[in-house]
Amino acid sequence: MASYKPTNIPVYPKLGEKVTEETLYWKNYKTPIQIKEFGAVSNIHFSPVTPYNFAVTAFTRIHLYGLLSQEPVKTFTRFKDTAYCGRFRSDGQLLVAGCEDSVVRLFDVSGKVALRMFKGHTKAVHVTDFTSDRYQILTGSDDYTCCLWDIPNSAQLNTYQEHTDYIRCGVTSQLNRDLFVTGSYDHSLKVFDARVDKSVMTINHGHPVESLLLYPSEGLLVSAGGRYVRVWDLLKGGQPLVSLKNHHKTVTCLALSSNGQRLLSGSLDRHVKVYNTTSYKVVHNFDYPAAILSLALAPEDESIVVGMTNSILSIKHRKPSEEAKETAGHQRRRPSYRVYAHRKSYVPKQDDYLVSKPVRQHLAKYDKQLKKFNVSKALDTALETWIRGRKPEITVAVIRELDRRGTLKNALAGRDEQELSRLLSFLIANLVDARFAPVLITAAEMILDIYQSIIGQSPVVDKQLLHLQSLLERELDYQKDLLEVLGMLDTMFASSLPKIELPCSGISTSNGLPQGQSTASRPQVQVN
């Protein structure tokens, strides 16, 4: 007796899903590792030197994590209040951070006690950064001022008071030690030159500025504030280059990929958007469980680290490449058998008869009912809520199988009001789907033939039938409109094609007769 063949469930392409190289690249990350911090994670910064540890600023602490560690390798707790903006120096040996108590602290990464404490601001310091020469520090505060500090002498070099609201972001140039940019809640960006006592350029972002980022060439500046991410051309005097509005809430942080070809933005709407820096179109999107406050990318994009308002630190590590897996496989030692395994090295011969072990066949519930010829129960199983809601292709495949067997009418007949209503709901939801229409139209016709005598007896069924009728009429109108548009397009394409004359030797284009032969030379037929 032949074994039962399970119902063939066709695999349809997912509608609206376009798989690109970008999608494959950004989806090639492992399941995120989530670490609970002591408060909202306000800043994340990677050390620019190996082993690429990253500093996480959360509440009154700054934790240093290894690239692959889930526990902090070092913790700085010498803060009396909330700490802000812990950042590494370019050599990875020093760390600077601001605080709610207005004091800026400088730490040695290998120690715990603050090497320097810079006092001069009167309110919380949210912005800290090192200049490119490594000997100066930039700070920005809620007292509307930004300052430059000398590290060796612990002295304040200069103070700029041009903003009219809180300074919440800033960035220093890595090509020129005297240039830096600050962003404020007064909607402005200001470019400063330490050799001048005032700003050299002012740009209006239009919203409170939350984050700033300079491209590696430092010709372009990116600002984030409100729902907007804007790119400015500094070489053209701060001319706006592009304005992006892809988030639903305030954009709080920015990051740039290692090759500079992708820009990332995090927002309070719990999304991280990835933009192509050539076209500035969104090429990928990450979803997170809470509002995002901070974002950082490891060198070579090996990890994506995100800090959220619910004190969760999310770390996604890139999956190892196939080449790395193959190399690891070659280096792995094969097990050595200390004891000879009997028949381990036996090689089968050509005349050997192979006795295969029977494989138990696991059937789905609807296949079990079909195997028993319970056609009504098989259809009921395929119409269960989770199947018809999440995988309608299974229900359609069962209906197609019943129709192939010639038992679909029997499976549809004899149903009460509730079962018929469930069947009509499935038809309403999927009948106009081009993937399922050929099968479901046949089922709909059978239902109308079977239950036409009871139409008008159930208000629930009548309402669904009217809904189905309006759905079909609307779909027919769509099809007619599409056919009209198709005819217009065919006419346009036909008129746009160049006319090509095909030469025919010896044939006159006027009357189709050979050249030189006129109608007068035709033989005359006389009828008596």
JSON list of N, CA, C and O in Angstrom, two decimals, residues 488-513:
[
{"chain": "A", "resi": 488, "resn": "MET", "atom": "N", "xyz": [-4.38, 52.85, -22.52]},
{"chain": "A", "resi": 488, "resn": "MET", "atom": "CA", "xyz": [-3.73, 54.15, -22.74]},
{"chain": "A", "resi": 488, "resn": "MET", "atom": "C", "xyz": [-2.21, 53.99, -22.88]},
{"chain": "A", "resi": 488, "resn": "MET", "atom": "O", "xyz": [-1.58, 54.59, -23.76]},
{"chain": "A", "resi": 489, "resn": "LEU", "atom": "N", "xyz": [-1.63, 53.17, -22.01]},
{"chain": "A", "resi": 489, "resn": "LEU", "atom": "CA", "xyz": [-0.18, 52.97, -22.07]},
{"chain": "A", "resi": 489, "resn": "LEU", "atom": "C", "xyz": [0.23, 52.30, -23.37]},
{"chain": "A", "resi": 489, "resn": "LEU", "atom": "O", "xyz": [1.25, 52.66, -23.97]},
{"chain": "A", "resi": 490, "resn": "ASP", "atom": "N", "xyz": [-0.56, 51.31, -23.83]},
{"chain": "A", "resi": 490, "resn": "ASP", "atom": "CA", "xyz": [-0.25, 50.64, -25.10]},
{"chain": "A", "resi": 490, "resn": "ASP", "atom": "C", "xyz": [-0.28, 51.65, -26.25]},
{"chain": "A", "resi": 490, "resn": "ASP", "atom": "O", "xyz": [0.58, 51.62, -27.14]},
{"chain": "A", "resi": 491, "resn": "THR", "atom": "N", "xyz": [-1.27, 52.55, -26.23]},
{"chain": "A", "resi": 491, "resn": "THR", "atom": "CA", "xyz": [-1.34, 53.57, -27.29]},
{"chain": "A", "resi": 491, "resn": "THR", "atom": "C", "xyz": [-0.15, 54.50, -27.25]},
{"chain": "A", "resi": 491, "resn": "THR", "atom": "O", "xyz": [0.44, 54.84, -28.29]},
{"chain": "A", "resi": 492, "resn": "MET", "atom": "N", "xyz": [0.24, 54.92, -26.04]},
{"chain": "A", "resi": 492, "resn": "MET", "atom": "CA", "xyz": [1.40, 55.81, -25.91]},
{"chain": "A", "resi": 492, "resn": "MET", "atom": "C", "xyz": [2.68, 55.14, -26.39]},
{"chain": "A", "resi": 492, "resn": "MET", "atom": "O", "xyz": [3.49, 55.73, -27.10]},
{"chain": "A", "resi": 493, "resn": "PHE", "atom": "N", "xyz": [2.85, 53.87, -26.00]},
{"chain": "A", "resi": 493, "resn": "PHE", "atom": "CA", "xyz": [4.07, 53.16, -26.41]},
{"chain": "A", "resi": 493, "resn": "PHE", "atom": "C", "xyz": [4.09, 52.94, -27.92]},
{"chain": "A", "resi": 493, "resn": "PHE", "atom": "O", "xyz": [5.14, 53.04, -28.56]},
{"chain": "A", "resi": 494, "resn": "ALA", "atom": "N", "xyz": [2.91, 52.63, -28.49]},
{"chain": "A", "resi": 494, "resn": "ALA", "atom": "CA", "xyz": [2.85, 52.39, -29.94]},
{"chain": "A", "resi": 494, "resn": "ALA", "atom": "C", "xyz": [3.15, 53.67, -30.71]},
{"chain": "A", "resi": 494, "resn": "ALA", "atom": "O", "xyz": [3.83, 53.64, -31.74]},
{"chain": "A", "resi": 495, "resn": "SER", "atom": "N", "xyz": [2.64, 54.82, -30.25]},
{"chain": "A", "resi": 495, "resn": "SER", "atom": "CA", "xyz": [2.89, 56.08, -30.95]},
{"chain": "A", "resi": 495, "resn": "SER", "atom": "C", "xyz": [4.32, 56.56, -30.80]},
{"chain": "A", "resi": 495, "resn": "SER", "atom": "O", "xyz": [4.82, 57.33, -31.62]},
{"chain": "A", "resi": 496, "resn": "SER", "atom": "N", "xyz": [4.98, 56.14, -29.72]},
{"chain": "A", "resi": 496, "resn": "SER", "atom": "CA", "xyz": [6.36, 56.59, -29.50]},
{"chain": "A", "resi": 496, "resn": "SER", "atom": "C", "xyz": [7.37, 55.78, -30.29]},
{"chain": "A", "resi": 496, "resn": "SER", "atom": "O", "xyz": [8.53, 56.19, -30.43]},
{"chain": "A", "resi": 497, "resn": "LEU", "atom": "N", "xyz": [6.96, 54.62, -30.81]},
{"chain": "A", "resi": 497, "resn": "LEU", "atom": "CA", "xyz": [7.90, 53.79, -31.58]},
{"chain": "A", "resi": 497, "resn": "LEU", "atom": "C", "xyz": [8.10, 54.40, -32.97]},
{"chain": "A", "resi": 497, "resn": "LEU", "atom": "O", "xyz": [7.14, 54.88, -33.59]},
{"chain": "A", "resi": 498, "resn": "PRO", "atom": "N", "xyz": [9.31, 54.37, -33.47]},
{"chain": "A", "resi": 498, "resn": "PRO", "atom": "CA", "xyz": [9.56, 54.92, -34.83]},
{"chain": "A", "resi": 498, "resn": "PRO", "atom": "C", "xyz": [8.92, 54.03, -35.89]},
{"chain": "A", "resi": 498, "resn": "PRO", "atom": "O", "xyz": [8.87, 52.81, -35.79]},
{"chain": "A", "resi": 499, "resn": "LYS", "atom": "N", "xyz": [8.40, 54.68, -36.96]},
{"chain": "A", "resi": 499, "resn": "LYS", "atom": "CA", "xyz": [7.78, 53.94, -38.06]},
{"chain": "A", "resi": 499, "resn": "LYS", "atom": "C", "xyz": [8.86, 53.43, -39.00]},
{"chain": "A", "resi": 499, "resn": "LYS", "atom": "O", "xyz": [9.74, 54.17, -39.43]},
{"chain": "A", "resi": 500, "resn": "ILE", "atom": "N", "xyz": [8.81, 52.16, -39.31]},
{"chain": "A", "resi": 500, "resn": "ILE", "atom": "CA", "xyz": [9.81, 51.52, -40.17]},
{"chain": "A", "resi": 500, "resn": "ILE", "atom": "C", "xyz": [9.11, 51.03, -41.43]},
{"chain": "A", "resi": 500, "resn": "ILE", "atom": "O", "xyz": [8.14, 50.26, -41.37]},
{"chain": "A", "resi": 501, "resn": "GLU", "atom": "N", "xyz": [9.55, 51.51, -42.59]},
{"chain": "A", "resi": 501, "resn": "GLU", "atom": "CA", "xyz": [8.99, 51.08, -43.88]},
{"chain": "A", "resi": 501, "resn": "GLU", "atom": "C", "xyz": [9.81, 49.90, -44.40]},
{"chain": "A", "resi": 501, "resn": "GLU", "atom": "O", "xyz": [11.03, 49.97, -44.48]},
{"chain": "A", "resi": 502, "resn": "LEU", "atom": "N", "xyz": [9.11, 48.86, -44.74]},
{"chain": "A", "resi": 502, "resn": "LEU", "atom": "CA", "xyz": [9.77, 47.67, -45.27]},
{"chain": "A", "resi": 502, "resn": "LEU", "atom": "C", "xyz": [9.75, 47.73, -46.79]},
{"chain": "A", "resi": 502, "resn": "LEU", "atom": "O", "xyz": [8.66, 47.69, -47.41]},
{"chain": "A", "resi": 503, "resn": "PRO", "atom": "N", "xyz": [10.88, 47.87, -47.45]},
{"chain": "A", "resi": 503, "resn": "PRO", "atom": "CA", "xyz": [10.91, 47.97, -48.93]},
{"chain": "A", "resi": 503, "resn": "PRO", "atom": "C", "xyz": [10.56, 46.63, -49.58]},
{"chain": "A", "resi": 503, "resn": "PRO", "atom": "O", "xyz": [11.02, 45.58, -49.16]},
{"chain": "A", "resi": 504, "resn": "CYS", "atom": "N", "xyz": [9.72, 46.68, -50.63]},
{"chain": "A", "resi": 504, "resn": "CYS", "atom": "CA", "xyz": [9.35, 45.49, -51.40]},
{"chain": "A", "resi": 504, "resn": "CYS", "atom": "C", "xyz": [9.67, 45.77, -52.87]},
{"chain": "A", "resi": 504, "resn": "CYS", "atom": "O", "xyz": [9.06, 46.66, -53.49]},
{"chain": "A", "resi": 505, "resn": "SER", "atom": "N", "xyz": [10.60, 45.05, -53.41]},
{"chain": "A", "resi": 505, "resn": "SER", "atom": "CA", "xyz": [11.05, 45.30, -54.78]},
{"chain": "A", "resi": 505, "resn": "SER", "atom": "C", "xyz": [9.96, 44.94, -55.78]},
{"chain": "A", "resi": 505, "resn": "SER", "atom": "O", "xyz": [9.36, 43.87, -55.72]},
{"chain": "A", "resi": 506, "resn": "GLY", "atom": "N", "xyz": [9.70, 45.88, -56.72]},
{"chain": "A", "resi": 506, "resn": "GLY", "atom": "CA", "xyz": [8.77, 45.62, -57.82]},
{"chain": "A", "resi": 506, "resn": "GLY", "atom": "C", "xyz": [7.32, 45.78, -57.46]},
{"chain": "A", "resi": 506, "resn": "GLY", "atom": "O", "xyz": [6.46, 45.47, -58.25]},
{"chain": "A", "resi": 507, "resn": "ILE", "atom": "N", "xyz": [6.99, 46.24, -56.25]},
{"chain": "A", "resi": 507, "resn": "ILE", "atom": "CA", "xyz": [5.60, 46.40, -55.84]},
{"chain": "A", "resi": 507, "resn": "ILE", "atom": "C", "xyz": [5.31, 47.87, -55.63]},
{"chain": "A", "resi": 507, "resn": "ILE", "atom": "O", "xyz": [6.03, 48.55, -54.91]},
{"chain": "A", "resi": 508, "resn": "SER", "atom": "N", "xyz": [4.28, 48.36, -56.31]},
{"chain": "A", "resi": 508, "resn": "SER", "atom": "CA", "xyz": [3.89, 49.76, -56.14]},
{"chain": "A", "resi": 508, "resn": "SER", "atom": "C", "xyz": [3.09, 49.90, -54.86]},
{"chain": "A", "resi": 508, "resn": "SER", "atom": "O", "xyz": [2.19, 49.10, -54.59]},
{"chain": "A", "resi": 509, "resn": "THR", "atom": "N", "xyz": [3.41, 50.93, -54.08]},
{"chain": "A", "resi": 509, "resn": "THR", "atom": "CA", "xyz": [2.73, 51.12, -52.80]},
{"chain": "A", "resi": 509, "resn": "THR", "atom": "C", "xyz": [1.33, 51.69, -52.98]},
{"chain": "A", "resi": 509, "resn": "THR", "atom": "O", "xyz": [0.53, 51.69, -52.06]},
{"chain": "A", "resi": 510, "resn": "SER", "atom": "N", "xyz": [1.01, 52.17, -54.24]},
{"chain": "A", "resi": 510, "resn": "SER", "atom": "CA", "xyz": [-0.30, 52.78, -54.44]},
{"chain": "A", "resi": 510, "resn": "SER", "atom": "C", "xyz": [-1.39, 51.75, -54.68]},
{"chain": "A", "resi": 510, "resn": "SER", "atom": "O", "xyz": [-2.45, 51.80, -54.10]},
{"chain": "A", "resi": 511, "resn": "ASN", "atom": "N", "xyz": [-1.11, 50.79, -55.58]},
{"chain": "A", "resi": 511, "resn": "ASN", "atom": "CA", "xyz": [-2.17, 49.83, -55.88]},
{"chain": "A", "resi": 511, "resn": "ASN", "atom": "C", "xyz": [-1.73, 48.38, -55.75]},
{"chain": "A", "resi": 511, "resn": "ASN", "atom": "O", "xyz": [-2.48, 47.48, -56.08]},
{"chain": "A", "resi": 512, "resn": "GLY", "atom": "N", "xyz": [-0.51, 48.15, -55.37]},
{"chain": "A", "resi": 512, "resn": "GLY", "atom": "CA", "xyz": [-0.05, 46.79, -55.17]},
{"chain": "A", "resi": 512, "resn": "GLY", "atom": "C", "xyz": [0.33, 46.06, -56.42]},
{"chain": "A", "resi": 512, "resn": "GLY", "atom": "O", "xyz": [0.66, 44.88, -56.39]},
{"chain": "A", "resi": 513, "resn": "LEU", "atom": "N", "xyz": [0.29, 46.76, -57.60]},
{"chain": "A", "resi": 513, "resn": "LEU", "atom": "CA", "xyz": [0.66, 46.10, -58.85]},
{"chain": "A", "resi": 513, "resn": "LEU", "atom": "C", "xyz": [2.14, 46.28, -59.11]},
{"chain": "A", "resi": 513, "resn": "LEU", "atom": "O", "xyz": [2.77, 47.22, -58.61]}
]
